[in-house]
Coordinates of C-alpha atoms (C1' of nucleotides) in Angstrom, one line a residue:
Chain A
X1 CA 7.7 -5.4 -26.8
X2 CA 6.8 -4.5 -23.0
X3 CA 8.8 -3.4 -20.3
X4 CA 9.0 -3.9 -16.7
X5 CA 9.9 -1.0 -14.8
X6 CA 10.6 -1.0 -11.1
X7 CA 11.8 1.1 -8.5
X8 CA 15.5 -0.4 -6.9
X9 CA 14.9 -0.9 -2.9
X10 CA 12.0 0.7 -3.8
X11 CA 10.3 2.0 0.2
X12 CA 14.5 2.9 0.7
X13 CA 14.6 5.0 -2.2
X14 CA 11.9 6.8 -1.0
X15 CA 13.1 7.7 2.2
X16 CA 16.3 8.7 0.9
X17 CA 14.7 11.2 -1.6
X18 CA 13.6 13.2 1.8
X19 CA 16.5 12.3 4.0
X20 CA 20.0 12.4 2.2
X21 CA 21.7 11.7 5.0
X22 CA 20.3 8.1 4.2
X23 CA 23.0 7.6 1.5
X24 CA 25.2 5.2 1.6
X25 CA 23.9 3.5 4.8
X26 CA 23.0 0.3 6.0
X27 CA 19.3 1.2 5.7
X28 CA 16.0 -0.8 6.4
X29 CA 12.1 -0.3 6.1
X30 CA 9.8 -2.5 8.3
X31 CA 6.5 -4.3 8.2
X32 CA 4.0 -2.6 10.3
X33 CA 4.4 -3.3 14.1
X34 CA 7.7 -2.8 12.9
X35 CA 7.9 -6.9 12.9
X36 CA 9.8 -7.6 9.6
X37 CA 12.5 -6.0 7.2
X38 CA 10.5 -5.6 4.1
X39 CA 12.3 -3.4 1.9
X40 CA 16.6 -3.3 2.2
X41 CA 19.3 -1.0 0.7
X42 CA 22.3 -2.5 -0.5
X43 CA 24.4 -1.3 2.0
X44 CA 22.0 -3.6 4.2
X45 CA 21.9 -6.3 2.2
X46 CA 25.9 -6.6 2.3
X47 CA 25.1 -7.4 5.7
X48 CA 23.6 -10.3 5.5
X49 CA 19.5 -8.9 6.2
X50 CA 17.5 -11.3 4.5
X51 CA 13.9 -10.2 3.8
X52 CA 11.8 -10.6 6.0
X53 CA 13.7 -11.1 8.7
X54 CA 11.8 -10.5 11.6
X55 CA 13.7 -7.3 13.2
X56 CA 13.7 -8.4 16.7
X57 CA 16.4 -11.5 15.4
X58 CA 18.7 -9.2 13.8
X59 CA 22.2 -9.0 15.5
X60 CA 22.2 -6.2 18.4
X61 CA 25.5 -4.6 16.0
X62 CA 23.3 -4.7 12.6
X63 CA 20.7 -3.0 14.4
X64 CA 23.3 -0.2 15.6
X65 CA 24.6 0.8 12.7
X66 CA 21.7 0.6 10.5
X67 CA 18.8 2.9 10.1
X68 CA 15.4 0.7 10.2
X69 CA 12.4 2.9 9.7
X70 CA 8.7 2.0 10.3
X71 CA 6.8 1.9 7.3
X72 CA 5.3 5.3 5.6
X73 CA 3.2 3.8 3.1
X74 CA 1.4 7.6 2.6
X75 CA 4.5 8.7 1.4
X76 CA 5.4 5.1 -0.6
X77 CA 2.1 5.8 -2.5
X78 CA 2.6 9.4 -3.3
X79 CA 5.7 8.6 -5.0
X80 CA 4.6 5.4 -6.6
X81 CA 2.0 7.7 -8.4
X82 CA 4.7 10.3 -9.4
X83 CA 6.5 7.5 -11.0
X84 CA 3.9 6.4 -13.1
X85 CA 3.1 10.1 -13.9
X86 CA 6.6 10.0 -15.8
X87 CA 6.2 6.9 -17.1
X88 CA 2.9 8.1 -18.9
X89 CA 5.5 10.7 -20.7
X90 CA 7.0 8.3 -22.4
X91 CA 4.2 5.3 -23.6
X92 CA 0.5 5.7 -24.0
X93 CA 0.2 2.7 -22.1
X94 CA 1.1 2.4 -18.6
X95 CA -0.1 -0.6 -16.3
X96 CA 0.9 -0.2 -12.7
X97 CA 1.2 -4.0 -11.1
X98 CA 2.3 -2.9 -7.2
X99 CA 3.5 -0.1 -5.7
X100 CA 6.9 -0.3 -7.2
X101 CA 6.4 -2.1 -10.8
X102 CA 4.8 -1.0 -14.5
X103 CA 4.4 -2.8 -17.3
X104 CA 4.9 -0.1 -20.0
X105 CA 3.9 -1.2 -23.5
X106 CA 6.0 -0.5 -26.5
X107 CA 4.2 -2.4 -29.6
X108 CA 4.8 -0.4 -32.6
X109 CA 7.5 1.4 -31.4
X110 CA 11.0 1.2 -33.8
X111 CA 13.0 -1.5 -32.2
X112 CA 16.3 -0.1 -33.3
X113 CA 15.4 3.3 -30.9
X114 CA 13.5 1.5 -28.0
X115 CA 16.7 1.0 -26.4
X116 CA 17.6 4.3 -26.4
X117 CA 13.9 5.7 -25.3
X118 CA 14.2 3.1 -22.7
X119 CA 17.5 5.1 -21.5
X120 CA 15.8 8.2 -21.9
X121 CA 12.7 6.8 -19.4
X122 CA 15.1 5.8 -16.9
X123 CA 17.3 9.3 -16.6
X124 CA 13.9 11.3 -16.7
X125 CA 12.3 9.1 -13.9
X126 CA 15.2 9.1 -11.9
X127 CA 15.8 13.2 -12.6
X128 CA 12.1 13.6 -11.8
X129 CA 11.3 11.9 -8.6
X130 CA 14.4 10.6 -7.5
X131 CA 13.9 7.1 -7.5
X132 CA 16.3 4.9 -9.2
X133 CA 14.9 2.4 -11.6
X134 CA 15.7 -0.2 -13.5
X135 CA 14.0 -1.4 -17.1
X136 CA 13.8 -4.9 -18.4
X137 CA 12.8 -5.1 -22.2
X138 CA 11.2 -8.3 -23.9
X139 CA 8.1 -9.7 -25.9
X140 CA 6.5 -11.5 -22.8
X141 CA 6.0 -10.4 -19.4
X142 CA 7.9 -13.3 -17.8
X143 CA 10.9 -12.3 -20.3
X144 CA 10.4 -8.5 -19.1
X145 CA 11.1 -10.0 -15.8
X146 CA 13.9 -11.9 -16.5
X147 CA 15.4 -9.0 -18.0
X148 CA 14.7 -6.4 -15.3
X149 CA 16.5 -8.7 -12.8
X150 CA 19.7 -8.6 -15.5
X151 CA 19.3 -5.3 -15.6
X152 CA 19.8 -4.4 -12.0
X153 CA 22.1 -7.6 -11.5
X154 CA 24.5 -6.6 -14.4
X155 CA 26.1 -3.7 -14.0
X156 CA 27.2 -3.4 -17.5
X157 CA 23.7 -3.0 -18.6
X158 CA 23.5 0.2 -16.9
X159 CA 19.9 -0.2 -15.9
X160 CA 18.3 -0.8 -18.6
X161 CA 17.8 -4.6 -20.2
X162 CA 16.8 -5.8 -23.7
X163 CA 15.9 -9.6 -24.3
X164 CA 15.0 -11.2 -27.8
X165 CA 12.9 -13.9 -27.5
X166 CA 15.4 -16.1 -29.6
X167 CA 18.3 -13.9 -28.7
X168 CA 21.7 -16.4 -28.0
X169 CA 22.3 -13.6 -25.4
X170 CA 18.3 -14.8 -24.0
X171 CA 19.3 -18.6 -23.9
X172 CA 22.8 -18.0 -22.0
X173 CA 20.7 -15.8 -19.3
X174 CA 17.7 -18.7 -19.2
X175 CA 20.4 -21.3 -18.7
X176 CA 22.0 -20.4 -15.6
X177 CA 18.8 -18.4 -13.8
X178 CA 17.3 -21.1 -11.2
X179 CA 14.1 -22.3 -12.4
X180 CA 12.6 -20.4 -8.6
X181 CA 13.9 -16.9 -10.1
X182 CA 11.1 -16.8 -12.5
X183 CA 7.5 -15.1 -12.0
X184 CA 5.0 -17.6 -10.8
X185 CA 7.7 -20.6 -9.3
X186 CA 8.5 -20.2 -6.0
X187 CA 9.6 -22.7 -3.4
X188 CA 6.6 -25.6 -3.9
X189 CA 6.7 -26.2 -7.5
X190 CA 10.5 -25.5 -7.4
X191 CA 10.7 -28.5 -5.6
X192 CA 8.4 -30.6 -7.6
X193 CA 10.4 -29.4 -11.0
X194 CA 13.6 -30.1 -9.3
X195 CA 12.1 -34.2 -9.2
X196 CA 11.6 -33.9 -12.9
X197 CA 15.2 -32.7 -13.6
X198 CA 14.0 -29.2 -14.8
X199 CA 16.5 -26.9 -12.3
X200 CA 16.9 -23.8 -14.9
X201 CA 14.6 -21.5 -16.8
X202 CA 15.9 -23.2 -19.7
X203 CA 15.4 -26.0 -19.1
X204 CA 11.5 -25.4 -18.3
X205 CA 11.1 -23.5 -21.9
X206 CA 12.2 -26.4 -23.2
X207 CA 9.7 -28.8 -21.4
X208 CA 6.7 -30.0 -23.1
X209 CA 3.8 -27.8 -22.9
X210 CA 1.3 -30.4 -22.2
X211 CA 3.2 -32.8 -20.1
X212 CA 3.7 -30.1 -17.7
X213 CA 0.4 -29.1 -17.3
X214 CA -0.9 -32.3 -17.0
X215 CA 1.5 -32.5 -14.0
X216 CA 0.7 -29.2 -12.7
X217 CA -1.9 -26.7 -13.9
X218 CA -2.4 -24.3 -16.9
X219 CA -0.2 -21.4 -15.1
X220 CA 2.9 -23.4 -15.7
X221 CA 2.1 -24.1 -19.0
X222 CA 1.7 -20.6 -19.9
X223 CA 5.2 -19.9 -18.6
X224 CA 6.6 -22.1 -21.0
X225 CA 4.9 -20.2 -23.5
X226 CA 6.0 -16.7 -22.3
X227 CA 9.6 -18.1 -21.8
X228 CA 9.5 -19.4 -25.7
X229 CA 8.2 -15.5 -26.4
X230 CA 4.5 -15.9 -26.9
X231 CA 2.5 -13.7 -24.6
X232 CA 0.2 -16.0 -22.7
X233 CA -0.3 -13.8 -19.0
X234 CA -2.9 -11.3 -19.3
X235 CA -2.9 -9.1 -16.3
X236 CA -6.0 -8.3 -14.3
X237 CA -7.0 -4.8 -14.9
X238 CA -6.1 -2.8 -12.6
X239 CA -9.1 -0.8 -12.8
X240 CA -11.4 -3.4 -12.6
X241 CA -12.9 -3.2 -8.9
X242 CA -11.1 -5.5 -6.2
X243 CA -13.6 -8.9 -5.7
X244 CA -12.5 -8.9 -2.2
X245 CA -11.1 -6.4 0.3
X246 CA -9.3 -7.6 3.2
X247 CA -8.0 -5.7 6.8
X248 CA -6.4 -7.7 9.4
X249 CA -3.5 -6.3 11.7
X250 CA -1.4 -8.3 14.3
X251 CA -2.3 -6.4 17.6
X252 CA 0.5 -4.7 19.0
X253 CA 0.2 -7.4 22.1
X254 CA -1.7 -10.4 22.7
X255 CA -4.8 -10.3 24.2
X256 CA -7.6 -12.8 25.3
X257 CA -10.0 -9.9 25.9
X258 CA -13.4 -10.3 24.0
X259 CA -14.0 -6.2 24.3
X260 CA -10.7 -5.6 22.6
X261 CA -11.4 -8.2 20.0
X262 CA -14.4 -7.0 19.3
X263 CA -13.1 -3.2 19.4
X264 CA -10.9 -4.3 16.9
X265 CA -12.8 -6.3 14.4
X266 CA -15.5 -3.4 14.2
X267 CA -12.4 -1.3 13.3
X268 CA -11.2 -3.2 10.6
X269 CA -14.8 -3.5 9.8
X270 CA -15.6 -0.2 9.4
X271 CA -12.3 0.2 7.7
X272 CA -13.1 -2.6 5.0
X273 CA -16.5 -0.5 4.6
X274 CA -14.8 2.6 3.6
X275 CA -12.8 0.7 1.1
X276 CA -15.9 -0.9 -0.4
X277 CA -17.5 2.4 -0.7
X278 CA -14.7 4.0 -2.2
X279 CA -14.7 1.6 -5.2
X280 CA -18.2 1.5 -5.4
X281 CA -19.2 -1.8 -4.9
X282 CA -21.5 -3.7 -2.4
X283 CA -21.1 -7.0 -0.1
X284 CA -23.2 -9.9 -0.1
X285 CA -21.3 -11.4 3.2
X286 CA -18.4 -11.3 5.3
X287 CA -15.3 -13.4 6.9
X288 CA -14.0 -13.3 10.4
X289 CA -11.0 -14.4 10.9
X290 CA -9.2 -15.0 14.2
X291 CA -5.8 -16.5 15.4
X292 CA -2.8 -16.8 18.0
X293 CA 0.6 -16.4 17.4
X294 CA 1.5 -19.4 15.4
X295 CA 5.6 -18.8 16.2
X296 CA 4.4 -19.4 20.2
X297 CA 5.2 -23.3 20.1
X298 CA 4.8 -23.2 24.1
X299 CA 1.1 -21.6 23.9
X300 CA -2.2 -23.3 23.0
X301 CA -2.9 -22.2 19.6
X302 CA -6.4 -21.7 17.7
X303 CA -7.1 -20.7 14.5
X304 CA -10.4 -20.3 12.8
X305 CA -13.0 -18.1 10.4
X306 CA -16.6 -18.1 9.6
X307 CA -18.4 -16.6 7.0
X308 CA -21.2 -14.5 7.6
X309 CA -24.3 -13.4 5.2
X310 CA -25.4 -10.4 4.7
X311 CA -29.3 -9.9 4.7
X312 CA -28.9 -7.7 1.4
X313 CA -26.0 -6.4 -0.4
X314 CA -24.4 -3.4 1.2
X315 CA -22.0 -1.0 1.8
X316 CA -23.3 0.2 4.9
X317 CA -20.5 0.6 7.4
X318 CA -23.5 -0.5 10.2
X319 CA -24.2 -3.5 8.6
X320 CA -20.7 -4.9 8.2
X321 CA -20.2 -4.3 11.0
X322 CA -23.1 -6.1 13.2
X323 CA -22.4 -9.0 11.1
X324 CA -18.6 -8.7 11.6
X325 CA -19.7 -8.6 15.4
X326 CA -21.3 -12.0 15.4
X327 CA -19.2 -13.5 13.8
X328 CA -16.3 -12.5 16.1
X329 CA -19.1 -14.1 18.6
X330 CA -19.1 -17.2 16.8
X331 CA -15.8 -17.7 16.6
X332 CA -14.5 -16.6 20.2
X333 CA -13.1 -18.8 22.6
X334 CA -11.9 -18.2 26.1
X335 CA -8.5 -19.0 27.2
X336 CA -6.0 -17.8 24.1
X337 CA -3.9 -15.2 23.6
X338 CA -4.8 -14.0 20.5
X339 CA -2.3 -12.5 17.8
X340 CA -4.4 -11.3 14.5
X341 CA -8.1 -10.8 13.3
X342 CA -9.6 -9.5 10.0
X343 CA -12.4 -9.2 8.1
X344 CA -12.6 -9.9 4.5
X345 CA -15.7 -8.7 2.8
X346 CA -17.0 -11.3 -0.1
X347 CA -19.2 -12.1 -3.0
X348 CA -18.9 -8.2 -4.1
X349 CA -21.3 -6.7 -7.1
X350 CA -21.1 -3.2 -8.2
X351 CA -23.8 -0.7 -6.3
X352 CA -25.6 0.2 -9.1
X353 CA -26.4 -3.8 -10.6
X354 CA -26.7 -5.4 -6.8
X355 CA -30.2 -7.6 -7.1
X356 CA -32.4 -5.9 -4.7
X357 CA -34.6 -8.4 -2.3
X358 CA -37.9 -9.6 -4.1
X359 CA -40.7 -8.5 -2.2
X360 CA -38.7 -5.1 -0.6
X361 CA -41.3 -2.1 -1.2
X362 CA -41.1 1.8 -0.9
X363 CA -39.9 1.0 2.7
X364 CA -37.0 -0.8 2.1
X365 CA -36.0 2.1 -0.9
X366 CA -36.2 4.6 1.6
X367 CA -34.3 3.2 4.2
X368 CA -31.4 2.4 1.5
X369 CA -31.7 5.9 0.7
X370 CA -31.2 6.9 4.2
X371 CA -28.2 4.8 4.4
X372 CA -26.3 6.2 0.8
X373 CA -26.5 9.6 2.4
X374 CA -25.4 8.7 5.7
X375 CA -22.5 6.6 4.9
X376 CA -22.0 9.6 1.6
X377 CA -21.7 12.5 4.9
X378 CA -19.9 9.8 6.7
X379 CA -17.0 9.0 4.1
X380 CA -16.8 13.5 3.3
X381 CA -16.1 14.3 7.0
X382 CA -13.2 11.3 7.2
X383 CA -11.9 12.5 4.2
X384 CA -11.9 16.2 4.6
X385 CA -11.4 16.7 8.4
X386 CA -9.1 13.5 8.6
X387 CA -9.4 10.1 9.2
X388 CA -11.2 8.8 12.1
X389 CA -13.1 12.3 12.6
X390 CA -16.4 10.3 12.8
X391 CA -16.7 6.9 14.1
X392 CA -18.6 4.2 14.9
X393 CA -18.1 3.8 19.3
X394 CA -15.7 4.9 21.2
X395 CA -11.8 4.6 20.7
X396 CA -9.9 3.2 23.4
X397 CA -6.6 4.6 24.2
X398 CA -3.5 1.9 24.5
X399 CA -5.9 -0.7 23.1
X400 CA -4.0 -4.3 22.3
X401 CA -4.9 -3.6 18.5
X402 CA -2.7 -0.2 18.3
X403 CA -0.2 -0.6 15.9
X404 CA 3.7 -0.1 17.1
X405 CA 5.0 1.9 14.3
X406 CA 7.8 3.9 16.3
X407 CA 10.4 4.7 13.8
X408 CA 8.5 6.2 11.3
X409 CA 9.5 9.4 8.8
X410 CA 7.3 12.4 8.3
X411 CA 5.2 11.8 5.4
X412 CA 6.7 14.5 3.4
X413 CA 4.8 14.4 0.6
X414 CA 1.1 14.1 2.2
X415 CA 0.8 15.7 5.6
X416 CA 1.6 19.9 5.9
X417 CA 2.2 19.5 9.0
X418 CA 4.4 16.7 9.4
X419 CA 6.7 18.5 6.7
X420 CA 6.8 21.7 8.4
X421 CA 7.9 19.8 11.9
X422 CA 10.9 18.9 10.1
X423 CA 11.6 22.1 8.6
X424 CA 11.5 23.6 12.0
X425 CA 13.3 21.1 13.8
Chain B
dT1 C1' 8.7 -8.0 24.2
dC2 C1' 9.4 -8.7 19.6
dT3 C1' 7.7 -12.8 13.2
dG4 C1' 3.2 -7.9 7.8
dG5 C1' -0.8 -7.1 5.0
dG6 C1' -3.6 -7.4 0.9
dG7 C1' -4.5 -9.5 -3.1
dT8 C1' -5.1 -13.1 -7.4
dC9 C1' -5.9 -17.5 -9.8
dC10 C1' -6.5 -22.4 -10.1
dT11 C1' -8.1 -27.1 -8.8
dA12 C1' -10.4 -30.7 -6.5
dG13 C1' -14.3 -32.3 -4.6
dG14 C1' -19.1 -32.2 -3.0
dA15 C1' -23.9 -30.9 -3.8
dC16 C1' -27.3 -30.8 -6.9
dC17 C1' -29.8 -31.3 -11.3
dC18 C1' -31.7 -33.7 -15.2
Chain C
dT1 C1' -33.4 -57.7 -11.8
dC2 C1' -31.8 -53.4 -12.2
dT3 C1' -27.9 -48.8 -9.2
dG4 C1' -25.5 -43.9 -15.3
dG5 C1' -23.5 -40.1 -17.0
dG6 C1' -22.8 -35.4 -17.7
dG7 C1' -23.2 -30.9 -16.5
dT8 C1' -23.0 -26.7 -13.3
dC9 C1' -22.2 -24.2 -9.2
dC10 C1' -20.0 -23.5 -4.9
dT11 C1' -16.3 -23.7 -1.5
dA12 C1' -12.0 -24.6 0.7
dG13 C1' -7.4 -24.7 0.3
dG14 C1' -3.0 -24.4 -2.2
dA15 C1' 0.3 -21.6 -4.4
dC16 C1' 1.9 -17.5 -5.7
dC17 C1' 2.8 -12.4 -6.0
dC18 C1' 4.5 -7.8 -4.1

DNA sequence: TCTGGGGTCCTAGGACCC
DNA sequence: TCTGGGGTCCTAGGACCC
């Protein structure tokens, strides 16, 4: 058996462990730039908040009463790894999925007490950190799922969710859950389904297997599988390096300034960079992206990306970002407002196995070497004096590309001095 | 004035090879 | 006169997730 255990509300929970007075409010945390709702209490979801709704099309009253936070995702982090910390207590084998969900494996584990340890898990987690969870209990990952979502929606269940594969109890849940409430069919293939007749879970377990692959793909199949109980998902490990990394930001305004573009891209750039290091892999080339603000029906819109190669694989931050810098050229063009860039470094291999250029002598080794302890002094001074301590050019105060974060909590759990500015307050 | 950011997997189709 | 078939690799784009 495996469970699924998420955090309720899970970025709200979090600010309410720090800030009690958050209780039983109307309460809100927002996508950086503070565009979006992206994570709602239930006090705010009474309301009527979807999620996602952009913030600046909430009613002027909703946005009065309710307290709607910028995004703290130092603090979101911290207490996502506390969580798993406590989780660990309780199963050998703990596989965090995002910031708010684990799978936590139970095989072997005497089914007539898992219920109760799953109790147990949930009081300790909740005694521990704070953070309300809830715990859905099956064979299959998609069934975990499908349980977690009874768990919080029934309040009978007090949290915490068991579902047999076979169960009558299993077939009465799959038979009135929408066919788009499961992991992996969303809005598209909802639709598609819903031509076929198949509106319910149930209704997709009890689909052919083959038929429905032929008519979509080998991920729908394998839901049919998990729903029947046979474990078909295996999860990428978590562990495993990323085989992209991706930063992009909407700028705070729009700008058709090529300098702040290009300010901007280096940034995320040399951001991306960091990231690479810090896993330990190396690039062998590089996207740009670049676009205006698709929801601007009146403006002239442009969207486009390029990819650029890398001479060799690298992880120097120099490197990425020259090539991140013509490509920005490449793409440019005079006249838009632009909303968002990124760059998304590609084709990654691990430092130590990258395929070093044929015919690259003592010369090339050196200068390599140079560039490991360079970017090595580089990443200790960022990380010991604080982000940002060393950079590559100069910053640019009120720059288009600063992000509007206004409402956001200390991070309590992270930064001294942020804490003690509360204390003091 | 104001609509997030960072990922994964799969498939189709083209290029290329023998 | 005759114009195949099968395989691999790569890329772009779709769909989905949190």
């Amino acid at each position: 058996m495996i469970a699924l255990v998420d955090g309720n509300n899970f970025y709200v929970s979090c600010e309410r462990v720090f800030d009690p007075r958050l209780e039983g409010r109307p309460v809100g945390v927002l996508s950086n730039n503070d565009g979006c709702v992206v994570a709602r209490s239930e006090e705010l979801k009474a309301l009527g908040v979807a999620m996602g709704a952009p913030l600046h099309l909430l009613p002027p009253d909703i946005r009065r009463r309710a307290a709607l936070l910028s995004s703290n995702y130092a603090l979101y982090g911290d207490m996502s790894r506390r969580v798993n910390q406590v989780l660990a207590e309780f199963s050998p084998d703990v596989e965090p999925y995002s910031i708010d969900e684990s799978f936590v494996g139970f095989d072997g584990f005497p089914a007539a007490r898992l219920e109760a340890h799953c109790r147990a898990l949930r009081d300790t987690v909740g005694r521990w950190t704070g953070i309300p969870v809830g715990v859905g209990v099956a064979p299959t990952r998609v069934l975990a799922k499908v349980a977690n979502h009874q768990a919080k929606r029934e309040p009978a269940h007090e949290g915490v969710c068991l579902l047999g594969a076979d169960d009558a109890a299993t077939r009465r849940v799959l038979e009135r859950l929408p066919v788009t409430a499961l992991w992996g069919v969303a809005r598209r293939s909802g639709e598609r389904l819903a031509l076929m007749g198949i509106d319910t879970a149930w209704q997709l377990r009890e689909a052919d297997p083959r038929w429905v692959r032929s008519r979509f793909s080998v991920v729908m199949e394998r839901l049919i599988w998990e729903l029947r109980g046979r474990p078909s998902i295996t999860l990428d490990d978590m562990s495993e390096p990323r085989q992209r990394i991706l930063v992009s930001r909407s700028f705070g305004r729009l700008t058709g300034d090529l300098d702040e573009l290009r300010a901007a891209v280096r940034q995320h750039g040399a951001r991306a960079a960091e990231k690479l290091r810090r896993q330990g892999s190396q690039a062998r080339a590089l996207q740009v992206f670049l676009r205006t603000n698709p929801f601007l029906a009146g403006e002239p819109q442009y969207r486009n990306s390029v990819v650029v190669a890398l001479p060799e694989p690298t992880d120097d931050s120099r490197a990425v970002l020259e090539a991140a810098s013509r490509g920005l050229e490449a793409l440019f063009l005079e006249g838009y407002r632009y909303q968002k860039c990124g760059v998304m470094l590609l084709d990654l291999v691990e430092a130590e196995r990258r395929q070093l250029p044929l015919l690259d002598g003592p010369a090339g080794e050196a200068r390599r070497d140079r560039s490991r302890r360079l970017m090595a002094a580089l990443d200790r001074l960022n990380r010991e004096m604080g982000r940002d301590t060393v950079r590559f050019g100069l910053p640019r105060r009120d720059s288009a590309w600063a992000l509007r974060c206004q409402r956001r909590t200390p991070r309590y759990t992270t930064r001294w001095d942020e804490l003690m500015r509360v204390k003091t307050a």
